[in-house]
Tab-separated table of C-alpha atoms and ligand atoms in Angstrom:
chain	number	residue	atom	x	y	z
B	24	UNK	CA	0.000	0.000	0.000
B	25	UNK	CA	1.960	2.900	-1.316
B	26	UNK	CA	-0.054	5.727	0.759
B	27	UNK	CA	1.454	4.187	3.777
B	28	UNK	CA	5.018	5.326	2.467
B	29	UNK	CA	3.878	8.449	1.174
B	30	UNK	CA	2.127	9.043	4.304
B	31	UNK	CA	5.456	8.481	6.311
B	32	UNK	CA	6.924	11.199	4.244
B	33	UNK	CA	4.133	13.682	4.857
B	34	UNK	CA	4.536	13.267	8.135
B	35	UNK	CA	8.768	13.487	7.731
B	36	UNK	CA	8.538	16.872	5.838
B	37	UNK	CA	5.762	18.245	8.236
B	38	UNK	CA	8.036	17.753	11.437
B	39	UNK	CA	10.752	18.636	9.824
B	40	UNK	CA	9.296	21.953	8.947
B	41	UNK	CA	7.477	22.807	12.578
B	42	UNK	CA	10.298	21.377	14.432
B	43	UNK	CA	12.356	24.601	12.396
B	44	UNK	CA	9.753	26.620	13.473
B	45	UNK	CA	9.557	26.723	16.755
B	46	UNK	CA	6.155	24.596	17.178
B	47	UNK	CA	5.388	21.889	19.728
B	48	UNK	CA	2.612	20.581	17.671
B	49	UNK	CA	0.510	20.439	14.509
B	50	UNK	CA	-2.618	20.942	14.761
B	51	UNK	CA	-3.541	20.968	11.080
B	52	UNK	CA	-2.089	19.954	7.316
B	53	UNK	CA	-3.572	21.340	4.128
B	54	UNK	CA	-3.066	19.046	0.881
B	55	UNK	CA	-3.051	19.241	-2.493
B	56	UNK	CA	-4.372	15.851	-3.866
B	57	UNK	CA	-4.992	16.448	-7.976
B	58	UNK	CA	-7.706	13.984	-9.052
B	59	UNK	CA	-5.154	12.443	-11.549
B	60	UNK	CA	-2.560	12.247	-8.784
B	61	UNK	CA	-2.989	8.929	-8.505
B	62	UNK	CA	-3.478	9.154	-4.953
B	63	UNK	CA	-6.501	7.336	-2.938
B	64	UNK	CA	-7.652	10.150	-0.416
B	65	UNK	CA	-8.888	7.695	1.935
B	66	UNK	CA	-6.257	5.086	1.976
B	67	UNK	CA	-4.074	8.347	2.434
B	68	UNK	CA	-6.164	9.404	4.846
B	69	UNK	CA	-6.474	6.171	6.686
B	70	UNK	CA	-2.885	5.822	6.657
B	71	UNK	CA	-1.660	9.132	7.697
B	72	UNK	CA	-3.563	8.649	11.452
B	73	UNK	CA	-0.978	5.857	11.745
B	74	UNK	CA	1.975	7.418	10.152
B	75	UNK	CA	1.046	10.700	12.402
B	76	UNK	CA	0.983	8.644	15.732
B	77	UNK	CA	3.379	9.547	18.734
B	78	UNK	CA	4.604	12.600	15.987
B	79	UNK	CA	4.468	16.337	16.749
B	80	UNK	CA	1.790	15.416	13.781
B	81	UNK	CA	0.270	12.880	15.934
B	82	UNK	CA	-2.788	15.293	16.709
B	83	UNK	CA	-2.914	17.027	13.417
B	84	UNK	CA	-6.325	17.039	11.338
B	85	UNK	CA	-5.479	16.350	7.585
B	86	UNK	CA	-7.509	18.668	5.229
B	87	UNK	CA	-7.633	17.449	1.432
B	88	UNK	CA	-8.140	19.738	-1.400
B	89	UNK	CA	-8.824	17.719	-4.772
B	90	UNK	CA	-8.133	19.351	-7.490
B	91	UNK	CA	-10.320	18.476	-10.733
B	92	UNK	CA	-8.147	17.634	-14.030
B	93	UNK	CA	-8.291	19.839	-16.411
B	94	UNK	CA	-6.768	19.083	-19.995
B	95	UNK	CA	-5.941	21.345	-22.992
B	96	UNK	CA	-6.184	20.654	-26.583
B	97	UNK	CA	-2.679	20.374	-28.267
B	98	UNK	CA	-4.881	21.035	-31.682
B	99	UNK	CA	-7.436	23.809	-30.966
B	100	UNK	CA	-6.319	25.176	-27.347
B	101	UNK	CA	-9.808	23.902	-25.991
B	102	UNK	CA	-9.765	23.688	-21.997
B	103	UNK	CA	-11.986	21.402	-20.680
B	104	UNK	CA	-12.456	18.627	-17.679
B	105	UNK	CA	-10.274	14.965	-18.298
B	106	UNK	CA	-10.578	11.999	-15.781
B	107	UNK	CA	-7.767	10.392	-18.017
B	108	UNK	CA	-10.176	7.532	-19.604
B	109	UNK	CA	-11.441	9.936	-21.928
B	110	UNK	CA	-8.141	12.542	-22.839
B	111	UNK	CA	-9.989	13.201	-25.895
B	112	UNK	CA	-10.911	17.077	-26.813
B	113	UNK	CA	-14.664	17.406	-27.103
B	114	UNK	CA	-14.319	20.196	-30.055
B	115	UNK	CA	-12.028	18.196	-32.547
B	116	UNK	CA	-11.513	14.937	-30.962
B	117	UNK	CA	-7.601	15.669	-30.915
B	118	UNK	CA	-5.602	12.749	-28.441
B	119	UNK	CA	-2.774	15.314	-28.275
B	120	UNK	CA	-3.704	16.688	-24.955
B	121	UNK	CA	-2.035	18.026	-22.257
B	122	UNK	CA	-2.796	17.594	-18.700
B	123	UNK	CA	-2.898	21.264	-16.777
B	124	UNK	CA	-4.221	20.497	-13.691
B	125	UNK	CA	-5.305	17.748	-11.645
B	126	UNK	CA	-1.500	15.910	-11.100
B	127	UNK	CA	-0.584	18.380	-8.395
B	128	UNK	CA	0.484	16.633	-4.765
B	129	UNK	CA	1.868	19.327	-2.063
B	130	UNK	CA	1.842	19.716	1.370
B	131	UNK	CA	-0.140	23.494	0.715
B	132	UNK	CA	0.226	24.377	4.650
B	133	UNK	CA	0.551	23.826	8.152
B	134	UNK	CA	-0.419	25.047	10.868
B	135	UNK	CA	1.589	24.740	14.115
B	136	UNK	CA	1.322	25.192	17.637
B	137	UNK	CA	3.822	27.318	19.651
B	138	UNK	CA	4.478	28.375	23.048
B	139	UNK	CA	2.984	31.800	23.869
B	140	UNK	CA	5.473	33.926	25.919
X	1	UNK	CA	9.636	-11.600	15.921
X	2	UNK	CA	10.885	-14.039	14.181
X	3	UNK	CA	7.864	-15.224	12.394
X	4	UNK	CA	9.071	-17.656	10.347
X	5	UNK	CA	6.728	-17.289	7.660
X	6	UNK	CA	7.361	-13.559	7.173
X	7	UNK	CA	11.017	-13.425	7.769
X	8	UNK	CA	12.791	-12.355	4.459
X	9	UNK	CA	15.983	-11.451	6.524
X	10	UNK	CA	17.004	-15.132	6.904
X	11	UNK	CA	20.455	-13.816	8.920
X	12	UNK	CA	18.903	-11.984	11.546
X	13	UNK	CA	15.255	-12.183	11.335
X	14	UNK	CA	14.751	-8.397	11.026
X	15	UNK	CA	12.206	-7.881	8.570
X	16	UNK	CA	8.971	-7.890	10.155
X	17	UNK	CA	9.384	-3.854	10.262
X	18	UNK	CA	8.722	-4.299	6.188
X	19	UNK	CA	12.021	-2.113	5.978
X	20	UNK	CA	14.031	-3.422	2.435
X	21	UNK	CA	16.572	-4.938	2.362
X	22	UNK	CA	19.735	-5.752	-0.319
X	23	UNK	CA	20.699	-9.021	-1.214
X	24	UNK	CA	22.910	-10.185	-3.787
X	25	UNK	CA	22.758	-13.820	-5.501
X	26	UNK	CA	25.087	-16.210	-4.213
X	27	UNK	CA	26.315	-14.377	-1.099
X	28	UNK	CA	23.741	-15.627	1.385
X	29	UNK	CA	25.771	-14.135	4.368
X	30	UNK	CA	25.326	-10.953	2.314
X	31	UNK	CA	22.581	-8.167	3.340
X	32	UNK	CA	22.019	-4.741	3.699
X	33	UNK	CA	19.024	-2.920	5.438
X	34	UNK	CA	18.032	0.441	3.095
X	35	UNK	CA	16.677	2.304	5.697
X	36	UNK	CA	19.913	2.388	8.706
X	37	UNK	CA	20.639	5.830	8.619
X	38	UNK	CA	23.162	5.987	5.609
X	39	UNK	CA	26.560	3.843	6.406
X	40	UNK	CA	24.670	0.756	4.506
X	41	UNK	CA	26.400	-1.323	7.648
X	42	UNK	CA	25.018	-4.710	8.099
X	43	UNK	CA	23.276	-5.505	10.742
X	44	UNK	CA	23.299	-1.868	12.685
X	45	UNK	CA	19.369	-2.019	12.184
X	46	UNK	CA	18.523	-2.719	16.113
X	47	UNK	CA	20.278	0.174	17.166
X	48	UNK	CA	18.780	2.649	14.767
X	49	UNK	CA	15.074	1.278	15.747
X	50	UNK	CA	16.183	1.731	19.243
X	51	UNK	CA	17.256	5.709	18.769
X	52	UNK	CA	13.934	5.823	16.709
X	53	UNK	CA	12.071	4.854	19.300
X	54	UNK	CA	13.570	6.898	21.690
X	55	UNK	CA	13.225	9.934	19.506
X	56	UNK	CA	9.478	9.622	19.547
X	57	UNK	CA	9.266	9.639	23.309
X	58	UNK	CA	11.605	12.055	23.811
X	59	UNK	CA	8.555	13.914	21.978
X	60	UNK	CA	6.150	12.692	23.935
X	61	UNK	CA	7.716	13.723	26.745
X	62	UNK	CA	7.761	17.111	26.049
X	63	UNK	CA	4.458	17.001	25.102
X	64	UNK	CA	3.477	16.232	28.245
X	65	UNK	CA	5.952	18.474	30.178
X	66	UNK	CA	4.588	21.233	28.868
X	67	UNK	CA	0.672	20.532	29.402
X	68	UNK	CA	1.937	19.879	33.202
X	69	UNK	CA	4.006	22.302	34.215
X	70	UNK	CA	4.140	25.407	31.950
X	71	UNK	CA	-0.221	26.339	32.143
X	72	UNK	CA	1.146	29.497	32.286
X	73	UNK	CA	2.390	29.428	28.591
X	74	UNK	CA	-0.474	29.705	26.518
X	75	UNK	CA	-0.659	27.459	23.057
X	76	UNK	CA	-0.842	30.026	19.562
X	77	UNK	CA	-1.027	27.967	16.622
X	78	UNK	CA	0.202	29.715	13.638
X	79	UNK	CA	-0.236	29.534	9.634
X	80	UNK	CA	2.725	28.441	7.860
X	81	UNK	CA	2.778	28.304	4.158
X	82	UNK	CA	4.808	25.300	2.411
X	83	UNK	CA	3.260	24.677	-0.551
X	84	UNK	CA	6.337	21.412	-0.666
X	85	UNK	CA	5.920	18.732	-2.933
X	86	UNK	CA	5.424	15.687	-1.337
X	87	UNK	CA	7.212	13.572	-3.308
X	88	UNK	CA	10.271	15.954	-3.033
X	89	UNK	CA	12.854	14.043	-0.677
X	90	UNK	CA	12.551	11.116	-3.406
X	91	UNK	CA	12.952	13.794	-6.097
X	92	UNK	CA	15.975	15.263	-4.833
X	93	UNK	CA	17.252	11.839	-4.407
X	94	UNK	CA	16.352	10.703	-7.785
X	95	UNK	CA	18.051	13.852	-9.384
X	96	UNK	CA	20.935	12.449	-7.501
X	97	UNK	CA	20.908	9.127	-8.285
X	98	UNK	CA	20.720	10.715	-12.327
X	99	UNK	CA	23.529	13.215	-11.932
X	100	UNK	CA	25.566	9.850	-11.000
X	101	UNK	CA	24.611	7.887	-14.155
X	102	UNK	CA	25.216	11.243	-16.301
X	103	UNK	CA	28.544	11.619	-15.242
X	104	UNK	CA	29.712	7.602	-15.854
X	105	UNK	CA	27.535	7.385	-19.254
X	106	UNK	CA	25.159	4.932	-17.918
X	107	UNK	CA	21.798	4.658	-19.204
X	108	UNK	CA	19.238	3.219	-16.371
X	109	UNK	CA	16.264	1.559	-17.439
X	110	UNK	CA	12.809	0.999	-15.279
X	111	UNK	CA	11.042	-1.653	-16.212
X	112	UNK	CA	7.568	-1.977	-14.717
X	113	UNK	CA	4.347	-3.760	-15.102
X	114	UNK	CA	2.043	-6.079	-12.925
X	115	UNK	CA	3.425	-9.569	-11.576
X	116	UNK	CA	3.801	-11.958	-14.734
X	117	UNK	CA	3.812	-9.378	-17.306
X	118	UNK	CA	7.697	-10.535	-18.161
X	119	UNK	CA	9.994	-7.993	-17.158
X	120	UNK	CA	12.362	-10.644	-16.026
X	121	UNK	CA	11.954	-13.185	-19.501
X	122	UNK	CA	12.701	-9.516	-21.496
X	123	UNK	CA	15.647	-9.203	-19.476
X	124	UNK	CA	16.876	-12.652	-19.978
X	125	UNK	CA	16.391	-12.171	-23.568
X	126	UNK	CA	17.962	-8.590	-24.308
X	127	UNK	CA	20.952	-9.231	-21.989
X	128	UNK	CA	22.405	-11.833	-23.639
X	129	UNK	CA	22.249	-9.602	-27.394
X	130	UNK	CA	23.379	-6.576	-25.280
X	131	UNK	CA	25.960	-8.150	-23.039
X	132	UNK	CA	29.107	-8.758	-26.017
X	133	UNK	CA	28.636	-5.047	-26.274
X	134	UNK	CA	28.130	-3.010	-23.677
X	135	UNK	CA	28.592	-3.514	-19.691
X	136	UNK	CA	24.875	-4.470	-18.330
X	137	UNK	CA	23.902	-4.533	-14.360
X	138	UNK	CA	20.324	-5.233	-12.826
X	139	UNK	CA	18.899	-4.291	-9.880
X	140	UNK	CA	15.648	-6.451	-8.930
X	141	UNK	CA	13.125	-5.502	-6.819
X	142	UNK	CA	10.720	-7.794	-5.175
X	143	UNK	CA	8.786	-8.021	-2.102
X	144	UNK	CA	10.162	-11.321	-0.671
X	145	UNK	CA	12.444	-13.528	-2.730
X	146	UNK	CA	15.709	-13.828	-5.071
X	147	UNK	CA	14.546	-15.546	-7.574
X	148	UNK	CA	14.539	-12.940	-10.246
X	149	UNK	CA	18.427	-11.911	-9.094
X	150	UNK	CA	18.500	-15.671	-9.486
X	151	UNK	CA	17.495	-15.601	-13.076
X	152	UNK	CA	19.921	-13.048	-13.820
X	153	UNK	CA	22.545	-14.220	-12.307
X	154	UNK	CA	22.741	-16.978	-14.186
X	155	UNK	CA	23.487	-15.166	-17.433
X	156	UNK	CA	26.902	-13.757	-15.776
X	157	UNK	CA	25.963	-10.026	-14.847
X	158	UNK	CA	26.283	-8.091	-12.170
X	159	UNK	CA	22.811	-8.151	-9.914
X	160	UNK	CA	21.472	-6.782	-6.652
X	161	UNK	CA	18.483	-7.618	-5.172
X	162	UNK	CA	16.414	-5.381	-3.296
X	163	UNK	CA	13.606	-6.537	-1.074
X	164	UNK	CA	11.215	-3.927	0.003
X	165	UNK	CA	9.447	-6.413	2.528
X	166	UNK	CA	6.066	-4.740	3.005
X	167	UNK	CA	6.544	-1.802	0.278
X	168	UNK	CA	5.242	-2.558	-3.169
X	169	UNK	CA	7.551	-0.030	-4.941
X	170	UNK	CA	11.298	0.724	-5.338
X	171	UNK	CA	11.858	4.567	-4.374
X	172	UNK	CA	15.356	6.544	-5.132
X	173	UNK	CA	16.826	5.669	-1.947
X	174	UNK	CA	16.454	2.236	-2.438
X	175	UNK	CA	18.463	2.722	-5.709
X	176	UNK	CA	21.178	5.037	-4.053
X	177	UNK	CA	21.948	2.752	-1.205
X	178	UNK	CA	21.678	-0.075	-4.057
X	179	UNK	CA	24.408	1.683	-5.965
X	180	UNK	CA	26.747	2.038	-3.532
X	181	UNK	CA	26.812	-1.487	-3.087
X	182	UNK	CA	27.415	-2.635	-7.221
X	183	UNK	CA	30.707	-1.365	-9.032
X	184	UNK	CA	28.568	-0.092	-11.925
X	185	UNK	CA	31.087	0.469	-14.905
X	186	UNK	CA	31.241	3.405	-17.090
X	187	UNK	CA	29.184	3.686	-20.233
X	188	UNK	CA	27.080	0.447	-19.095
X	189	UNK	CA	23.551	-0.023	-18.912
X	190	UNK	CA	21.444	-0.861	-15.505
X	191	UNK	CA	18.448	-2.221	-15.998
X	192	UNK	CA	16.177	-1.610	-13.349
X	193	UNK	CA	13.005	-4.442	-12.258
X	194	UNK	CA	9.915	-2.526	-10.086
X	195	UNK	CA	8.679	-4.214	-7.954
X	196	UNK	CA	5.408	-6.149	-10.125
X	197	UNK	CA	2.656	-3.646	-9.423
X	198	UNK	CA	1.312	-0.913	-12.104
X	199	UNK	CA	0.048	1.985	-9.006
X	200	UNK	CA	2.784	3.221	-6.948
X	201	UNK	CA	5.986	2.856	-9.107
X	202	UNK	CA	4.528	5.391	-11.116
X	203	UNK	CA	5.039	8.303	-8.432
X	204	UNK	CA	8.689	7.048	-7.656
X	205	UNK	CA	11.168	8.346	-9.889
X	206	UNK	CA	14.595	6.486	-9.306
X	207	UNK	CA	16.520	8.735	-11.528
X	208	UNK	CA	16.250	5.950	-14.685
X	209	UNK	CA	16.584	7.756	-18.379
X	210	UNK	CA	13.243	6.146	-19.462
X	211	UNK	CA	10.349	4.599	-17.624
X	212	UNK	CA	9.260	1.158	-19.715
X	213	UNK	CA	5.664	0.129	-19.223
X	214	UNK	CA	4.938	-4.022	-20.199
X	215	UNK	CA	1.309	-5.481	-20.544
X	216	UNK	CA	1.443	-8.964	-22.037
X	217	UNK	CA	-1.580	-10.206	-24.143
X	218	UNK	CA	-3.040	-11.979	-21.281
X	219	UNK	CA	-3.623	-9.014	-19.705
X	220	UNK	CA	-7.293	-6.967	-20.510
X	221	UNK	CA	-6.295	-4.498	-23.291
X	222	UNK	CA	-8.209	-1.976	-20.818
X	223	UNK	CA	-5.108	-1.868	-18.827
X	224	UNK	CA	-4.115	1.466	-19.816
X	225	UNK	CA	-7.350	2.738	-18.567
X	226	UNK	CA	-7.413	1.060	-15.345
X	227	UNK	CA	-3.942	2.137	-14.304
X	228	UNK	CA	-3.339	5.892	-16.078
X	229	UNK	CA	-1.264	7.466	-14.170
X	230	UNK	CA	1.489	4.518	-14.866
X	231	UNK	CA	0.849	4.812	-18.763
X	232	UNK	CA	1.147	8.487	-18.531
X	233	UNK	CA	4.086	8.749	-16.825
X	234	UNK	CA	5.999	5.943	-18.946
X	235	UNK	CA	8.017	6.842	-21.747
X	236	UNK	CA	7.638	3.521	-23.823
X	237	UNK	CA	5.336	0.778	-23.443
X	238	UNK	CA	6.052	-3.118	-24.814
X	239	UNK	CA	3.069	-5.297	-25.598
X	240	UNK	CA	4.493	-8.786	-24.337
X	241	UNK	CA	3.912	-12.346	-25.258
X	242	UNK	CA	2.858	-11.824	-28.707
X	243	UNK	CA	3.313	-15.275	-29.851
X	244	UNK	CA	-0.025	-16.073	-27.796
X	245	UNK	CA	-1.994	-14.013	-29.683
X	246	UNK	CA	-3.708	-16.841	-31.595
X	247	UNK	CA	-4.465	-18.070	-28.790
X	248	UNK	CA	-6.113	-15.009	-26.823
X	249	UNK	CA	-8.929	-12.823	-27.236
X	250	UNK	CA	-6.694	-9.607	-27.065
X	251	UNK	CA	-6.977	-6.277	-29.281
X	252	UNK	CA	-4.197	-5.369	-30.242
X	253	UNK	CA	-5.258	-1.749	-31.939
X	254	UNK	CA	-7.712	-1.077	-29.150
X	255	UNK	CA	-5.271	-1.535	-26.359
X	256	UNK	CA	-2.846	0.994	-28.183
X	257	UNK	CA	-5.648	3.440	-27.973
X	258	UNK	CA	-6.290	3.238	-24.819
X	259	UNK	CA	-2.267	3.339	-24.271
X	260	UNK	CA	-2.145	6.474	-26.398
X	261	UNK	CA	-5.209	7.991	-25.016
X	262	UNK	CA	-3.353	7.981	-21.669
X	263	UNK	CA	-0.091	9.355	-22.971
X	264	UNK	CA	0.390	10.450	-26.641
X	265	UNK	CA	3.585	10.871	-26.572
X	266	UNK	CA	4.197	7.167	-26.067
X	267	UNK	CA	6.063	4.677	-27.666
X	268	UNK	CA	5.292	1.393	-28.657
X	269	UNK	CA	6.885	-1.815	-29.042
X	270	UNK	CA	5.187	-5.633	-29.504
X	271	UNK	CA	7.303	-8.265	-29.136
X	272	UNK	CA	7.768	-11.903	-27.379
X	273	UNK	CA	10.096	-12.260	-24.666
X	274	UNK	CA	10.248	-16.200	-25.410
X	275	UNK	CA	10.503	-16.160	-29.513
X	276	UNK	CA	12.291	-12.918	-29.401
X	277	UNK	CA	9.784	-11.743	-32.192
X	278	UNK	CA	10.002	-8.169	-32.369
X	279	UNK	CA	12.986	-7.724	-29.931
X	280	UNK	CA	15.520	-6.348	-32.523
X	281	UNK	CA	13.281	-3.682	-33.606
X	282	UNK	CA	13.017	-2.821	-29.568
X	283	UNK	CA	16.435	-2.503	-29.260
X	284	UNK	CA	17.307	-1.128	-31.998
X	285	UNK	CA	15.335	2.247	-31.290
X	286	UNK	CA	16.771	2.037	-27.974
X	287	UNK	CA	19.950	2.401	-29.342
X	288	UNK	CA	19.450	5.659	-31.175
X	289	UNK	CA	17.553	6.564	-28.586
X	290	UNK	CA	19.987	6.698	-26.157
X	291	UNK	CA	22.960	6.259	-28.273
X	292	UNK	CA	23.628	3.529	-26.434
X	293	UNK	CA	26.196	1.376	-28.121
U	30	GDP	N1	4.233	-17.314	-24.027
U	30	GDP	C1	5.007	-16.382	-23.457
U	30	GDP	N2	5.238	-16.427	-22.118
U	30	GDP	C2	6.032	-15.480	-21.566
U	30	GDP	C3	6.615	-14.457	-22.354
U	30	GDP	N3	7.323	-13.644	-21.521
U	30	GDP	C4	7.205	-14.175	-20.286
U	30	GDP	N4	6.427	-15.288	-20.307
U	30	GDP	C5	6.042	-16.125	-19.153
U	30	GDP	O1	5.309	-15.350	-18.238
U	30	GDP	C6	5.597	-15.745	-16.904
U	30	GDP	C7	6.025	-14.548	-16.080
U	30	GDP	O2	7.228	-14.005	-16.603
U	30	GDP	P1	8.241	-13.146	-15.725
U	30	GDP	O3	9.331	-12.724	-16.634
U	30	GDP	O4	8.643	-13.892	-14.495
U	30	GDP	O5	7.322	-11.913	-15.324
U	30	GDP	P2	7.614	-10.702	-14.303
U	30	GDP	O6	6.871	-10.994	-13.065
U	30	GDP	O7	7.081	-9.480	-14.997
U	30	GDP	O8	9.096	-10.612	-14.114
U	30	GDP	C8	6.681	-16.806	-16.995
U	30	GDP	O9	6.056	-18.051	-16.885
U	30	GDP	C9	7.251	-16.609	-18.378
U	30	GDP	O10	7.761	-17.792	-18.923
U	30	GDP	C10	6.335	-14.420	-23.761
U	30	GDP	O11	6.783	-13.559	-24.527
U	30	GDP	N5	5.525	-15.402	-24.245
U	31	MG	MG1	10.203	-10.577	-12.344
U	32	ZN	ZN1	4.195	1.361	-3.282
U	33	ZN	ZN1	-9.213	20.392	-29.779
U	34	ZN	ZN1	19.481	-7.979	9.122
């Protein structure tokens, strides 16, 4: 189950970055999951709770933004929505298309908890 | 621990973490654990665990310090932007791992596909035409066993297994720490086996020149469909075990539409791994392709 690993390494970079920062916890982690990722949300979702556990990240709530995929005509410069079965432009039924959204996969944000003074 | 049944580190009985593992054919004293911190030392694995574990309570601990002694320090949370790619530590790595075969000339290869598909027959066929004229190494990776390194070993080549226990794909580290432990020679060519799965090898780049898809005809020629992402990240894709076509209800021109649908810039090759069929025409794009020989 690859989200397990990529979980793991969500929860590496996360740490890493609030541990620079100052925090003593995370309370929350915004992703970017494009729908052509190729990324389950739940299994990543199922598998970050464990990943997370006994982590500064341990606590955090995992927000997922999915992204729709978007594809653009290589022929006519059409725009329009692609789940990948059909990567077909709807205007002149060109296969030359190219994917502009939908494949992204970033930690967006976190937020962190630090000691008040 | 030592579960028999799951054990794949037969020396020390250390796999049940699912961390891989190197092993080379013929050296059964021989082994390697990917994930110990860097020196590649055998059997330092207990120790790293241990500071692992120790790490994570030393967290806890401070978690709870603070809840029961400081109440007068307030918690603020605060908004911190990253916008980090999540596959970046294996990028970095993988840029790595191709700065290394740029500077030596070699050309790595990833071969992927589902179990059975015949990454390993391919190999066992091209090697032998490639082998009189250019250096070739493998690297196999495979959950459990050495039977592929096996297979390959046999024809005289270099060969390093890598067992990812529990993971179902090789990532760059893997290949690093893999590296490190072959004496790859200059202007050669590594082939790399993924581990037999068409999902998750996709999103790990190991720093190979070109990613190589195989479906064999026994396979649904909806493949490409079911697994896109892997067909759109490949950069060639071989339709395998042609000589059963007669003998399959397979279509051959649908399948490549599907493939192409996925991924128009891909390129494709039918051939047999067992009759060879179609193999010279393979490898002889290859060759201008990467000026290989
Ligand atoms: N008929 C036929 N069988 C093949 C061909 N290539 C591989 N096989 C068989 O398919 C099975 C799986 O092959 P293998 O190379 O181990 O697949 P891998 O799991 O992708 O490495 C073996 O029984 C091979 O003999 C081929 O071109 N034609
Ligand atoms: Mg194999
Ligand atoms: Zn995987
Ligand atoms: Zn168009
Ligand atoms: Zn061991």
């Amino acid at each position: 189950m690859h989200e397990m690993s990529i979980a793991l390494s969500i929860v590496e970079a996360v740490v890493a970055h609030a541990q620079k920062e100052g925090g003593v916890g995370i309370s929350e982690i915004e992703l970017l999951v494009g729908k052509l990722a190729g990324i389950e949300a739940d299994a990543l979702t199922f598998c970050f709770s464990a990943a997370a556990a006994g982590t500064l990240a341990g606590e955090a709530r995992l927000v997922l933004e999915e992204p729709e995929g978007v594809g653009e005509c290589g022929e006519c410069g059409l725009r329009f929505p692609v789940n990948f079965y059909y990567a077909e432009c709807p205007e002149c039924r060109s296969l030359r298309i190219t994917i502009v959204s939908g494949e992204e996969f970033l930690i967006q944000s976190i937020t962190i908890d630090e000691r008040g003074e | 621990m030592r579960g028999e049944s799951k054990s794949m580190c037969n020396t020390c009985g250390c796999s049940d973490d699912g961390g891989a593992v190197l092993r080379k054919p013929g050296e059964s004293d021989y082994h390697v654990h990917v994930d110990d911190g860097g020196a590649g030392k055998h059997h330092t694995h207990g120790e790293v665990e241990r500071s692992e574990e120790a790490h994570h309570q030393e967290v806890h601990h401070d978690h709870h310090h603070d809840h029961d002694h400081h109440h007068h320090h307030e918690i603020r949370s605060r908004h911190v932007l990253l916008e980090e790619d999540v596959l970046l530590k294996n990028n970095l790595l993988a840029e790595r791992n191709r700065g290394y075969f740029e500077a030596k000339e070699i050309v790595a290869l990833n071969f992927l596909s589902s179990p059975g598909s015949g990454k390993t027959s391919l190999l066992e066929t091209i090697i032998p035409l490639l082998q009189q004229r250019l250096p070739v190494a493998v690297i196999e990776g495979d959950q459990q066993t050495t039977n592929d390194a096996d297979r390959i070993h046999a024809l005289g080549v270099p060969v390093i297994q890598i067992n990812t226990g529990s993971g179902c794909h090789l990532d760059a580290l893997m290949i690093q720490r893999a590296l490190h432990e072959m004496e790859l020679q200059e202007h050669s060519l590594l082939c790399i086996e993924n581990v037999g799965n068409l999902v998750c090898p996709a999103l790990f780049d190991l720093g190979e020149a070109l990613k190589v898809v195989i479906i064999s005809v026994t396979e649904g020629d909806d493949k490409p469909l079911k697994y896109p992402t892997m067909f759109h990240e490949a950069d060639l894709c071989i339709l395998n075990k042609i000589d059963l076509l007669p003998y399959v209800e397979f279509d051959v021109a649908r399948c490549r539409q599907n493939a192409m649908r996925v991924n128009h810039h891909l390129e494709w090759f039918e051939l047999s791994a067992k009759t060879g069929e179609g193999v010279a025409e393979w490898l002889e794009w290859l060759e201008k392709r990467l000026k290989l020989l």
